[in-house]
PDB file of C-alpha atoms in Angstrom:
ATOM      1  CA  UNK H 259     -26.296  16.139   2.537  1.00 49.00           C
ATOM      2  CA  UNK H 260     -28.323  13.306   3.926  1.00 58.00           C
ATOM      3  CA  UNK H 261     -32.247  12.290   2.350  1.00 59.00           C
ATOM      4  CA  UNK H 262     -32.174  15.845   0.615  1.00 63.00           C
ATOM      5  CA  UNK H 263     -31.353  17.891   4.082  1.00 71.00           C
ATOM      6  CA  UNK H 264     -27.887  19.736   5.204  1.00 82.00           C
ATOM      7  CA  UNK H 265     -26.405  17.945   7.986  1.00 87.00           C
ATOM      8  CA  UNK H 266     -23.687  20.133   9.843  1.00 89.00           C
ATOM      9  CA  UNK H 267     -21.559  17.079  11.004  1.00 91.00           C
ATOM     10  CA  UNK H 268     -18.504  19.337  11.961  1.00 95.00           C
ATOM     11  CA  UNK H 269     -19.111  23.051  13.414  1.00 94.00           C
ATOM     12  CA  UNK H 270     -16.613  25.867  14.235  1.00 91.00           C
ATOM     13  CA  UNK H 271     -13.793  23.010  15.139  1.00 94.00           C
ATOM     14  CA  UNK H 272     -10.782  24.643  15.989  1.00 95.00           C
ATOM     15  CA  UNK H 273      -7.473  23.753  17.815  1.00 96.00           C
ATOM     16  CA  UNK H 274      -3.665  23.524  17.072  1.00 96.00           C
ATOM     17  CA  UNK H 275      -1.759  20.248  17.582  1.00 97.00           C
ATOM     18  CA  UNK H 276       2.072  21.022  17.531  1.00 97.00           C
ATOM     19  CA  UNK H 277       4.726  18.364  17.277  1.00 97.00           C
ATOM     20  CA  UNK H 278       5.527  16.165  20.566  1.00 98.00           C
ATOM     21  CA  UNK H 279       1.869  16.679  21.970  1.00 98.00           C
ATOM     22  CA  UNK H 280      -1.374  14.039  21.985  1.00 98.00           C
ATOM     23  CA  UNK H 281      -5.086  15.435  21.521  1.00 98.00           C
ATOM     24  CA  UNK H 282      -7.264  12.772  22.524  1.00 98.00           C
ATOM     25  CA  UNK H 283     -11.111  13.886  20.876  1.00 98.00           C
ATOM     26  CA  UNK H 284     -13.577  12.491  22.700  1.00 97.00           C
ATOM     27  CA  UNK H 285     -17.172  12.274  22.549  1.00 94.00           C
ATOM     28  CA  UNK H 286     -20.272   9.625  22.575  1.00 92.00           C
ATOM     29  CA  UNK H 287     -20.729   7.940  19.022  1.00 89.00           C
ATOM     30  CA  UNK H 288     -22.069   9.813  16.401  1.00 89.00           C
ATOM     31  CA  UNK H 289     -21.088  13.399  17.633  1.00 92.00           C
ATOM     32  CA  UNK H 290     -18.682  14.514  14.798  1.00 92.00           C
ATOM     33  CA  UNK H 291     -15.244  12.611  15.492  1.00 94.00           C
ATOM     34  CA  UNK H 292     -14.879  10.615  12.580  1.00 93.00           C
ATOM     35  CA  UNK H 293     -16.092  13.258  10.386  1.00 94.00           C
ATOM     36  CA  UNK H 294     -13.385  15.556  11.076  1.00 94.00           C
ATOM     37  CA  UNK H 295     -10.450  12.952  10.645  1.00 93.00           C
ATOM     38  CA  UNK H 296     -11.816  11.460   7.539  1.00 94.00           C
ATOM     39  CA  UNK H 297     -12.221  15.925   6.046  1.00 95.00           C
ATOM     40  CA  UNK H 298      -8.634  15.811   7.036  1.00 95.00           C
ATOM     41  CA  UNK H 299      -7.474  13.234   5.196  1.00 95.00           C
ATOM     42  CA  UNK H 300      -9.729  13.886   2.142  1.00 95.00           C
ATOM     43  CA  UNK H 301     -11.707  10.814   3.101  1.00 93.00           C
ATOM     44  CA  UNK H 302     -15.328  12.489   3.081  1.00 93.00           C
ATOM     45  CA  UNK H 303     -17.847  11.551   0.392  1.00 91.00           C
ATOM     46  CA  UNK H 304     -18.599  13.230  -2.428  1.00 89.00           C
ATOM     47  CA  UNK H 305     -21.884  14.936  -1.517  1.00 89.00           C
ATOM     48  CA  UNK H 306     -19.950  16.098   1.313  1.00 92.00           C
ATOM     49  CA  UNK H 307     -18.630  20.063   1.668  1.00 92.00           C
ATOM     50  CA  UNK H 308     -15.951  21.185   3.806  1.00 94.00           C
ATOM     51  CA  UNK H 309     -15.013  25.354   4.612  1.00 94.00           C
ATOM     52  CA  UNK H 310     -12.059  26.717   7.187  1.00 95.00           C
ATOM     53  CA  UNK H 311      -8.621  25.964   6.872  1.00 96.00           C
ATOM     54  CA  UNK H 312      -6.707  22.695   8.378  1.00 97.00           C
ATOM     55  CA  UNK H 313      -2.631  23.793   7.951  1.00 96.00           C
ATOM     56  CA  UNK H 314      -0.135  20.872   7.775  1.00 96.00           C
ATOM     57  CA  UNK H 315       2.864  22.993   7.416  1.00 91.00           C
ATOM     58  CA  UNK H 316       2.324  25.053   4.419  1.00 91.00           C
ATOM     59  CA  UNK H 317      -0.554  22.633   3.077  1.00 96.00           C
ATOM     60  CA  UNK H 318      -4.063  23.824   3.765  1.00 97.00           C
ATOM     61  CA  UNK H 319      -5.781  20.014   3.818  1.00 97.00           C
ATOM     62  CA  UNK H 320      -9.494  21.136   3.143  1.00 96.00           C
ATOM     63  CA  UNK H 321      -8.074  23.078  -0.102  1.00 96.00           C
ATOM     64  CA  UNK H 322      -5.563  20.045  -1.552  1.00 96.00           C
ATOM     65  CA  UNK H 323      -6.809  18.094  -4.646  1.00 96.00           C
ATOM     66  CA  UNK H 324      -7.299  14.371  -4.444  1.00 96.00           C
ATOM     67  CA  UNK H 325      -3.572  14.297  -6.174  1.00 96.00           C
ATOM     68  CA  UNK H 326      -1.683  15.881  -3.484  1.00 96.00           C
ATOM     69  CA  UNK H 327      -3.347  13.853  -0.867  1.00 96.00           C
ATOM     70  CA  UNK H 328      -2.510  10.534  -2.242  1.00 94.00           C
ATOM     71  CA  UNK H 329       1.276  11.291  -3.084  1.00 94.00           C
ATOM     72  CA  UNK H 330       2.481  13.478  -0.808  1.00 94.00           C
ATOM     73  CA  UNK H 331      -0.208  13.478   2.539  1.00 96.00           C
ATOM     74  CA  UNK H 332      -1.746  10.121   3.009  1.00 95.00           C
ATOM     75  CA  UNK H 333       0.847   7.753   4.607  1.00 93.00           C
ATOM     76  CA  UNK H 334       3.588  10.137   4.444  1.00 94.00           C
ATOM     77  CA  UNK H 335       2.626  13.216   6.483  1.00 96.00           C
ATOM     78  CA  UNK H 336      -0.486  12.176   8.014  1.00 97.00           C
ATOM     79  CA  UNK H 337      -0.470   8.214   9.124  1.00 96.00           C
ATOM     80  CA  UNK H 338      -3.763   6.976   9.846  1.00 95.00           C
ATOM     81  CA  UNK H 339      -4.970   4.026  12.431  1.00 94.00           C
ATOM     82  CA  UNK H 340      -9.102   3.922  10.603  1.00 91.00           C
ATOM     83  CA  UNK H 341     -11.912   2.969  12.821  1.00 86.00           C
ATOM     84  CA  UNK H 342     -12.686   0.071  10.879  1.00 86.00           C
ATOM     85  CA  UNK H 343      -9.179  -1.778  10.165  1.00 88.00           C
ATOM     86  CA  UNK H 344     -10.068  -4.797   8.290  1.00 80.00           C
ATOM     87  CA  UNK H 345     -11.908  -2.630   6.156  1.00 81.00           C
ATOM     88  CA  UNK H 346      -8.770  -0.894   4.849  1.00 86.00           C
ATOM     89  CA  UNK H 347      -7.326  -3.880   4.308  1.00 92.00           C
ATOM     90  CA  UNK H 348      -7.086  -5.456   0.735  1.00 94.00           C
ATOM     91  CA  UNK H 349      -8.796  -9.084   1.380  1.00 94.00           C
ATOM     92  CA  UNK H 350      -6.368 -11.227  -1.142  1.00 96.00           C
ATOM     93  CA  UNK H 351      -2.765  -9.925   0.906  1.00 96.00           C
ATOM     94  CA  UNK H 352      -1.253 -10.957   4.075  1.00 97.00           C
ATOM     95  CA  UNK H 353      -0.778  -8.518   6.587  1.00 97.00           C
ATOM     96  CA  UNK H 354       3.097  -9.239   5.959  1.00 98.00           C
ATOM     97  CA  UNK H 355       2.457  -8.317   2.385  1.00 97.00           C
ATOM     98  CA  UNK H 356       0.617  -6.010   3.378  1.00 97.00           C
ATOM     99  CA  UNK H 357       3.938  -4.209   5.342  1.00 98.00           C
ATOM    100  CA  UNK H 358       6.303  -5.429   2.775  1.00 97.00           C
ATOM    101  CA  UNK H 359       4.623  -3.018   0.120  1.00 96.00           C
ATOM    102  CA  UNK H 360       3.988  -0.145   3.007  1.00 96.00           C
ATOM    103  CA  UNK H 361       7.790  -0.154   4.032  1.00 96.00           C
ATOM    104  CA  UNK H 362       9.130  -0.592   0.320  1.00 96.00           C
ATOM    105  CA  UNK H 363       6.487   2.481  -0.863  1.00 94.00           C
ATOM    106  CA  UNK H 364       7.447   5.298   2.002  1.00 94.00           C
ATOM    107  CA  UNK H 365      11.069   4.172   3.592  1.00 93.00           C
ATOM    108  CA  UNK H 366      11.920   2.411  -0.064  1.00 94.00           C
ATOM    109  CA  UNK H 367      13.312  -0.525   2.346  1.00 95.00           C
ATOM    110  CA  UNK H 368      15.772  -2.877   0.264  1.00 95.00           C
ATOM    111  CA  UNK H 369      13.647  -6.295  -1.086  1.00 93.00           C
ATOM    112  CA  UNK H 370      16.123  -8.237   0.793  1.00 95.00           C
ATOM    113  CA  UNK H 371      15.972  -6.578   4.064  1.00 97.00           C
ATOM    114  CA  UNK H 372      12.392  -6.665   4.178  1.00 96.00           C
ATOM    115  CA  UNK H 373      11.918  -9.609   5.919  1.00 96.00           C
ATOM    116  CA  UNK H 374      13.535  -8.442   9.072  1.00 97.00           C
ATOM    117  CA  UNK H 375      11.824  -4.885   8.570  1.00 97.00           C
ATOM    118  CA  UNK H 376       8.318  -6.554   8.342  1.00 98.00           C
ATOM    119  CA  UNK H 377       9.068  -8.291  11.331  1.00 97.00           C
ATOM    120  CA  UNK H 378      10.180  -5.189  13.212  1.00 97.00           C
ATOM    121  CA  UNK H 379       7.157  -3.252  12.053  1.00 96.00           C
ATOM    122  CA  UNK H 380       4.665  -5.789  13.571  1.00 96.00           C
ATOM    123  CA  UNK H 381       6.558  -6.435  16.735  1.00 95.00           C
ATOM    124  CA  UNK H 382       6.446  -2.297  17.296  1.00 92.00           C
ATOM    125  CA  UNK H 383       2.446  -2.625  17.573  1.00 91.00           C
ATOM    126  CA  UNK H 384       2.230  -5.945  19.168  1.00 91.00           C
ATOM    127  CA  UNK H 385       1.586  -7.920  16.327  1.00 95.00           C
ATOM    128  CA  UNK H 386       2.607 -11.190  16.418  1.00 96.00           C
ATOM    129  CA  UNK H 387       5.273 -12.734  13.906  1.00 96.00           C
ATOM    130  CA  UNK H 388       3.512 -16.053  13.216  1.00 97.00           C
ATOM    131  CA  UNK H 389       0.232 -14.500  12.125  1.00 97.00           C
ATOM    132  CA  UNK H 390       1.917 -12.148   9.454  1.00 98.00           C
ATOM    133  CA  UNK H 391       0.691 -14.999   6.734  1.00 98.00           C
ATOM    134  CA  UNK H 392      -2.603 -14.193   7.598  1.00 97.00           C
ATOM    135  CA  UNK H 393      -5.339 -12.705   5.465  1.00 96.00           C
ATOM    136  CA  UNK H 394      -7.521 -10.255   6.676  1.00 95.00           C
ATOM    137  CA  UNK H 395     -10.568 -12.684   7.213  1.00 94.00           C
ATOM    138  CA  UNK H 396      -8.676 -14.419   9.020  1.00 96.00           C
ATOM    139  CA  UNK H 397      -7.910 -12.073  12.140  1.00 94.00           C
ATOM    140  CA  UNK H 398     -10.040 -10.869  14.991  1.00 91.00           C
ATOM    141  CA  UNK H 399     -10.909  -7.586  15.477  1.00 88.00           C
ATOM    142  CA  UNK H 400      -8.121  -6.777  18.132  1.00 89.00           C
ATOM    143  CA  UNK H 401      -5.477  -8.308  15.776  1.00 92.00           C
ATOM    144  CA  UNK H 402      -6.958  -6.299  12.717  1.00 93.00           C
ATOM    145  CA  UNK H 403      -6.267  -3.369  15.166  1.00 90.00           C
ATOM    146  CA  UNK H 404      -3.159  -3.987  15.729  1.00 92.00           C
ATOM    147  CA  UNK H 405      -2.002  -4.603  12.191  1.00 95.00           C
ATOM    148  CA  UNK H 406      -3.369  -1.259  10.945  1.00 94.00           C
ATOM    149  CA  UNK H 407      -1.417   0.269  13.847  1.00 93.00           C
ATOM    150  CA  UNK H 408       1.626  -1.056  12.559  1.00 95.00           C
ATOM    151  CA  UNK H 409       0.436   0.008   9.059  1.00 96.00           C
ATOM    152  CA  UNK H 410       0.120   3.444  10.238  1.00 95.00           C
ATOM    153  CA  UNK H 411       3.648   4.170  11.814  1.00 94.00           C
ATOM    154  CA  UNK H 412       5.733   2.603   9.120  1.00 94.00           C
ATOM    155  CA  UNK H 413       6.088   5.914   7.547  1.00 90.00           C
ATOM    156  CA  UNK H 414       6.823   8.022  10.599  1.00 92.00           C
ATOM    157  CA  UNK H 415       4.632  10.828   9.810  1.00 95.00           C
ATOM    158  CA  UNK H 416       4.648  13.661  11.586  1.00 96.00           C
ATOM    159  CA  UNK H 417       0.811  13.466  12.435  1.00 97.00           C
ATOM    160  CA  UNK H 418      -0.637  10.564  13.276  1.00 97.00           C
ATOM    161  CA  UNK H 419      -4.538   9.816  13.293  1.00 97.00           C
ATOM    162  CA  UNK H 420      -5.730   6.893  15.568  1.00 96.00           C
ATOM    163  CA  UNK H 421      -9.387   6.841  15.187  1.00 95.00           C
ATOM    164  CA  UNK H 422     -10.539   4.361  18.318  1.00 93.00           C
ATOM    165  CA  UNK H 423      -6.979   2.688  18.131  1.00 92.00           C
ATOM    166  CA  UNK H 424      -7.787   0.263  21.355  1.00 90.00           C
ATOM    167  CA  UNK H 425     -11.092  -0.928  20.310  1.00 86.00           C
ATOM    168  CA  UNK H 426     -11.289  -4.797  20.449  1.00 82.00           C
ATOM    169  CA  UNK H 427      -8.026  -5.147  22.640  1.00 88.00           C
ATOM    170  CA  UNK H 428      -7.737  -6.308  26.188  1.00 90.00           C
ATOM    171  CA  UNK H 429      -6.177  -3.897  28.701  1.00 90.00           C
ATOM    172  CA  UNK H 430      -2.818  -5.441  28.875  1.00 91.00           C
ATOM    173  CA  UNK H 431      -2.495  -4.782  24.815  1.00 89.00           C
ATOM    174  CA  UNK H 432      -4.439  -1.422  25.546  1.00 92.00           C
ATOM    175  CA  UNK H 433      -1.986  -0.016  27.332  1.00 92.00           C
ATOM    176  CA  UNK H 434       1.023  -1.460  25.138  1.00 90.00           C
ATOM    177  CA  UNK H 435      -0.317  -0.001  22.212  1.00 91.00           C
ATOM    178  CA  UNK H 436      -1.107   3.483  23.902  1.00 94.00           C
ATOM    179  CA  UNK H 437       2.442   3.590  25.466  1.00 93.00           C
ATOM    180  CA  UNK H 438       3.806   2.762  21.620  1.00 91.00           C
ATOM    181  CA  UNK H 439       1.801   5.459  20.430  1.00 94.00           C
ATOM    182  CA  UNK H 440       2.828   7.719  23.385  1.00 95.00           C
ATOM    183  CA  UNK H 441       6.673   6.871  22.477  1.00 93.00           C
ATOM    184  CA  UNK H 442       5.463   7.766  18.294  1.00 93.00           C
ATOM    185  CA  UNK H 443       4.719  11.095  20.467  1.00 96.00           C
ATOM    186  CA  UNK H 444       7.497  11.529  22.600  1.00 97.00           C
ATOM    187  CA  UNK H 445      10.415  11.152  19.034  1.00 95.00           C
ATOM    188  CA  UNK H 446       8.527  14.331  17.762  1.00 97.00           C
ATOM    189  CA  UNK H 447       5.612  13.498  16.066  1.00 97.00           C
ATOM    190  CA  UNK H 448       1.709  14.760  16.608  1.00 98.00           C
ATOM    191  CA  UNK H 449      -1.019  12.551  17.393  1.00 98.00           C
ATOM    192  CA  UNK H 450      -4.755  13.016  17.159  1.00 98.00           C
ATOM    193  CA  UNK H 451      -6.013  10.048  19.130  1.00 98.00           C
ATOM    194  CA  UNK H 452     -10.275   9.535  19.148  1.00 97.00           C
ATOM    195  CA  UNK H 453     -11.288   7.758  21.630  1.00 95.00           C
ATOM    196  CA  UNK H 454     -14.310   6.286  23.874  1.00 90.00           C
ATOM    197  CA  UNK H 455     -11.591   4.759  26.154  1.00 92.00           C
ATOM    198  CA  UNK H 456     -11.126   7.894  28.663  1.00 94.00           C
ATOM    199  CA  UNK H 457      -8.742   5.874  30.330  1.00 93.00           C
ATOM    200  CA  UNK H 458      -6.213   5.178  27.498  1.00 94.00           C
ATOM    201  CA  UNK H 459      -6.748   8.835  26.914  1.00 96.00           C
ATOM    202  CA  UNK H 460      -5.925   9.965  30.432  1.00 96.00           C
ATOM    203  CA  UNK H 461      -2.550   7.394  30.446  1.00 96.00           C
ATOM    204  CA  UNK H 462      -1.296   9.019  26.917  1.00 97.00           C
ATOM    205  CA  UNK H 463      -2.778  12.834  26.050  1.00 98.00           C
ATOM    206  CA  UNK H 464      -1.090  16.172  26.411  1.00 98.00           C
ATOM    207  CA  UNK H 465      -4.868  18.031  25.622  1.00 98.00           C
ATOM    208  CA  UNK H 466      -8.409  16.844  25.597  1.00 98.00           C
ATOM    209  CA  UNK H 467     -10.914  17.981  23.101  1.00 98.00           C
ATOM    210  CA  UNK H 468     -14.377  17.132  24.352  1.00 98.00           C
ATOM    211  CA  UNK H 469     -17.197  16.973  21.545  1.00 97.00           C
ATOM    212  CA  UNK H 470     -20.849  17.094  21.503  1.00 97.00           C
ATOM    213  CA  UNK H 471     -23.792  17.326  18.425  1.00 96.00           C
ATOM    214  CA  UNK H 472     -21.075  18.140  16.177  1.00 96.00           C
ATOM    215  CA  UNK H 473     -18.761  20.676  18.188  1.00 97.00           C
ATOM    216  CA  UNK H 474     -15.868  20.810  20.314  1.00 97.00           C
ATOM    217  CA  UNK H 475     -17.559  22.356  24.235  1.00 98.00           C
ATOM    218  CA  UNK H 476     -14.156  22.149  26.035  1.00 98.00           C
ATOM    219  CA  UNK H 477     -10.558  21.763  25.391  1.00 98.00           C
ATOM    220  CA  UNK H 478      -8.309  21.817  28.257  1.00 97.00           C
ATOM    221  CA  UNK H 479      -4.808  20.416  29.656  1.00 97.00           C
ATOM    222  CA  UNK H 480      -5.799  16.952  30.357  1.00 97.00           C
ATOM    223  CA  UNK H 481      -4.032  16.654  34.009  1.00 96.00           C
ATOM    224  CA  UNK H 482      -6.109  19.200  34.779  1.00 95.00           C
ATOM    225  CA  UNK H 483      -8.983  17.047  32.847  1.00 96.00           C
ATOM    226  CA  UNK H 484      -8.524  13.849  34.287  1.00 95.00           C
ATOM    227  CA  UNK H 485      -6.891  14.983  38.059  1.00 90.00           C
ATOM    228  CA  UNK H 486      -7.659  18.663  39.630  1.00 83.00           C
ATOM    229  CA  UNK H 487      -9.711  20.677  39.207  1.00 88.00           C
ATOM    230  CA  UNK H 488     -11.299  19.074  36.259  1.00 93.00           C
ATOM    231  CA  UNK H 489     -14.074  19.468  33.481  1.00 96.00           C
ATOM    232  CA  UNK H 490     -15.827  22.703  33.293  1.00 96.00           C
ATOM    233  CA  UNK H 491     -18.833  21.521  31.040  1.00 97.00           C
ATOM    234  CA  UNK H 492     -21.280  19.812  32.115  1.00 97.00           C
ATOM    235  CA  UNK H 493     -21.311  17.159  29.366  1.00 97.00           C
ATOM    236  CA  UNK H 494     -17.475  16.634  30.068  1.00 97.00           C
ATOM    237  CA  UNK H 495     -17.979  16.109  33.678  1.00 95.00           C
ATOM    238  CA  UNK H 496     -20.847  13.703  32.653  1.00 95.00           C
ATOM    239  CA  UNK H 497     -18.113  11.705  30.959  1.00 95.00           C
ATOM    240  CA  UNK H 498     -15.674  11.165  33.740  1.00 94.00           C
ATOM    241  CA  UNK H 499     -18.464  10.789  35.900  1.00 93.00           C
ATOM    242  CA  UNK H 500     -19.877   7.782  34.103  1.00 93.00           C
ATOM    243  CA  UNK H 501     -16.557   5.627  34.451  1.00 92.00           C
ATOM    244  CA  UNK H 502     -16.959   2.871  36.480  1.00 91.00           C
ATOM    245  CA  UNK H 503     -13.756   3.813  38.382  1.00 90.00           C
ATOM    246  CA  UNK H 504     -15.495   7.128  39.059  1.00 90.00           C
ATOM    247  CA  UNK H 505     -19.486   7.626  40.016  1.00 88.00           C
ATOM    248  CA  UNK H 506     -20.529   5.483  37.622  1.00 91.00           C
ATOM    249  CA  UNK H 507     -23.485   7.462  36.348  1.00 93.00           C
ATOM    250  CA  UNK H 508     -24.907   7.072  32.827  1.00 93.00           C
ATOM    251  CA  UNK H 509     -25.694  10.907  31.469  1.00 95.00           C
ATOM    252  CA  UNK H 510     -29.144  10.580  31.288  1.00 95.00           C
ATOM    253  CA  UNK H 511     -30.949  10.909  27.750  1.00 94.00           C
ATOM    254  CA  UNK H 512     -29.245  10.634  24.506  1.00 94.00           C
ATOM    255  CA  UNK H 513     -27.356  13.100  21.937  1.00 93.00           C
ATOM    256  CA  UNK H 514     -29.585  15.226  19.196  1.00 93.00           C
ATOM    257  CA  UNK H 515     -29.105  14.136  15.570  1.00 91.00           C
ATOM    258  CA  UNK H 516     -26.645  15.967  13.788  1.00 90.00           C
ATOM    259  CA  UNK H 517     -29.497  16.559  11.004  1.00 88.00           C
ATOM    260  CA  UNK H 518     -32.213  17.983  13.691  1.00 90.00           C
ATOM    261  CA  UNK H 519     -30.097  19.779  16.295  1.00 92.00           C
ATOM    262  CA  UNK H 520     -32.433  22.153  18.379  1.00 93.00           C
ATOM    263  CA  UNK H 521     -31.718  25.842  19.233  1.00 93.00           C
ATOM    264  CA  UNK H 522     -29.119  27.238  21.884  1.00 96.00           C
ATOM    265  CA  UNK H 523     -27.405  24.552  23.269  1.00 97.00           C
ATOM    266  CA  UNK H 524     -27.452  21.051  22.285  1.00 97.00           C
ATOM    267  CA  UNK H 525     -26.772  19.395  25.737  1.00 97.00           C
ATOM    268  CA  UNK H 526     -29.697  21.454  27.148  1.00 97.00           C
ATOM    269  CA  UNK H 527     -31.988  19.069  27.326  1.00 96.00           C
ATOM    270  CA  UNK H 528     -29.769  16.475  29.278  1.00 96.00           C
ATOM    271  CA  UNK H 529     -28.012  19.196  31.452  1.00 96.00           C
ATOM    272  CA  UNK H 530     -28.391  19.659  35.288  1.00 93.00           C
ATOM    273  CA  UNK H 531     -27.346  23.201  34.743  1.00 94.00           C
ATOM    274  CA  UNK H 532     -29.590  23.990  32.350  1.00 95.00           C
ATOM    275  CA  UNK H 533     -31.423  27.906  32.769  1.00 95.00           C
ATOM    276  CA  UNK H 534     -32.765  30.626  30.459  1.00 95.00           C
ATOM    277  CA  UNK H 535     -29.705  31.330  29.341  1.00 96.00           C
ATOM    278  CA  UNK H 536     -29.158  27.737  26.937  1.00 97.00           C
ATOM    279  CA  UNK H 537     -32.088  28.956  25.230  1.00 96.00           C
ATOM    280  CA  UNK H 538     -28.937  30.827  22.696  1.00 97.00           C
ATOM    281  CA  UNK H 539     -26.024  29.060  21.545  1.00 96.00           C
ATOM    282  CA  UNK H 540     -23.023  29.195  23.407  1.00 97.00           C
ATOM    283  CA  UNK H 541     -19.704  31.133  22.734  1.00 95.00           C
ATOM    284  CA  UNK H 542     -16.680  29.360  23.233  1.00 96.00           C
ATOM    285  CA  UNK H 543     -14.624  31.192  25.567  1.00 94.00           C
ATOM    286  CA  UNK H 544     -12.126  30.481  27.743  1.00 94.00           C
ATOM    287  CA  UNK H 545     -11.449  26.790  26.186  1.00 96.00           C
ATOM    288  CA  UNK H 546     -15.404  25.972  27.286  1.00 97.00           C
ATOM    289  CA  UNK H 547     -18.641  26.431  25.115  1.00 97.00           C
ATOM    290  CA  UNK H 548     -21.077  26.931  28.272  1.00 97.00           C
ATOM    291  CA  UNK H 549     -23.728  29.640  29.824  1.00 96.00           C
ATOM    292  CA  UNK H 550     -23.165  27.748  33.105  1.00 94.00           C
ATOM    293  CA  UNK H 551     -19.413  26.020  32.961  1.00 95.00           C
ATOM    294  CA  UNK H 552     -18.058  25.108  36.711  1.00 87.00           C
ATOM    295  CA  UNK H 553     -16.550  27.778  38.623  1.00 67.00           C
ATOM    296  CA  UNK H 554     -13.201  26.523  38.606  1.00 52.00           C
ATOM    297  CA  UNK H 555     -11.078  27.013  35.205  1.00 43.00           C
ATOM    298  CA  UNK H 556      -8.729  24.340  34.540  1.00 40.00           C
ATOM    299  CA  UNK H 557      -4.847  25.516  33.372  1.00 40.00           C
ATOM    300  CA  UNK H 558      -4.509  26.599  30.051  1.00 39.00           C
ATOM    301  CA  UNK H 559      -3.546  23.791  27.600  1.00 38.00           C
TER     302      UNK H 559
END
């Protein structure tokens, strides 16, 4: 609920993410991302209501009470990168304390071997050993990044949710911490990786999961995303084609609110495509959600 009105900030999602694969969600701000990480996790607020099913092994998420999240999920079966890192962060602890209580809590590392272990931890997402003293105010926003990266894979969970895990990092530490994320991947584990940064998704996902006003319009195998043939909705193709590597072409317009979304299709009014036809919401079929999707079908993801 926001100002009195129902807000459908998540519609009809629906995927599978097994273990060894990378979905990288992607979608302009405001569009639903965050919203469906955080209902994972239990994170939502209270005013907030959630309906479906999201199974982590025999644990339907949306169903568990608060309890069960915070012993047996958070941390330990789902690790989580937040969008907002120094946030999470208690302000009075180092980011070496910080570790020190993370590894002793889910690996129950030895007092005495924590030292090396904190340093390990760090060095795994590029965080550097002389500013583990520091307190949260005193990092920048790539280095609170890149603690709460190392937070998040201390307890090897077997899903992993990186919710804009590059932001405030150069390239060079962009593609370090994708490629440690990618290796996370590679040992087994599942990660769910939102992202702006198309090109840290191309170098590290499996699948891509395109959102828009609150759904999910295209899900496909992202070599054939990224490469040949590529997008089949419009609004994906809009995307790539707004890279600067690519056409570098802004989609022109801006997203619906989530709280006034107009009938048919949402992307409607910024689509080339559009025809009679948008006037109705559409189905998703075929791994797109379009009346007018490009000829070409990508492989099956």
């Amino acid at each position: 609920m926001r100002g009195g009105r129902h807000v459908a900030a998540v519609t009809d999602a629906s995927f599978d993410l097994p273990a060894g694969q990378c979905l990288a969600l992607v979608g302009e701000s405001g569009c639903g991302k965050s919203v469906l990480a955080s209902a994972l996790l239990g994170l939502l607020p209270g005013n907030a209501q959630t309906a479906g099913r999201a199974l982590l092994g025999g644990t339907d998420l949306l169903a568990a009470d608060e309890k069960t999240l915070a012993r047996t999920v958070r941390g330990r079966r789902i690790g989580l990168v937040p969008q907002s890192p120094a946030a999470h962060l208690t302000p009075v602890r180092t980011v070496g304390a910080h570790l020190g209580e993370t590894l002793r809590e889910l690996t129950g590392t030895r007092r005495s071997d924590l030292p090396r272990a904190v340093r390990a931890a760090a060095e795994r997402a590029a965080f550097p050993a002389d500013h583990l003293d520091r307190y949260p105010h005193e990092l920048s926003g790539g280095l609170a990044q890149r603690a709460a990266t190392a937070l998040a894979l201390v307890g090897d969970a077997p899903l992993l949710l990186a919710d804009e895990p590059t932001t405030g990092l150069d390239r060079d530490l962009v593609h370090r911490t994708v490629d440690e994320l990618r290796r996370h991947v590679d040992d087994g584990h599942a990660l769910l990786m939102i992202t702006h940064d198309l090109a840290a998704a191309e170098r590290i996902a499996d699948r891509v999961a395109v959102m828009y006003a609150g759904r999910i319009v295209e899900l496909a195998d992202a070599d054939a995303f990224f490469t040949g043939p590529g997008p089949r909705h419009p609004y994906a193709r809009g995307l790539l084609g707004a890279l600067p590597e690519r056409d570098f072409a802004p989609i022109p317009g801006m997203p619906p609110e989530l709280g006034d979304l107009p009938v048919g299709c949402a992307f409607a009014a910024r689509c080339p495509r559009v025809g009679e036809a948008c006037t109705a919401q559409p189905q998703f079929t075929a791994g797109v959600a379009c009346h007018h999707p490009s000829a070409e079908e990508p492989a099956r993801a």
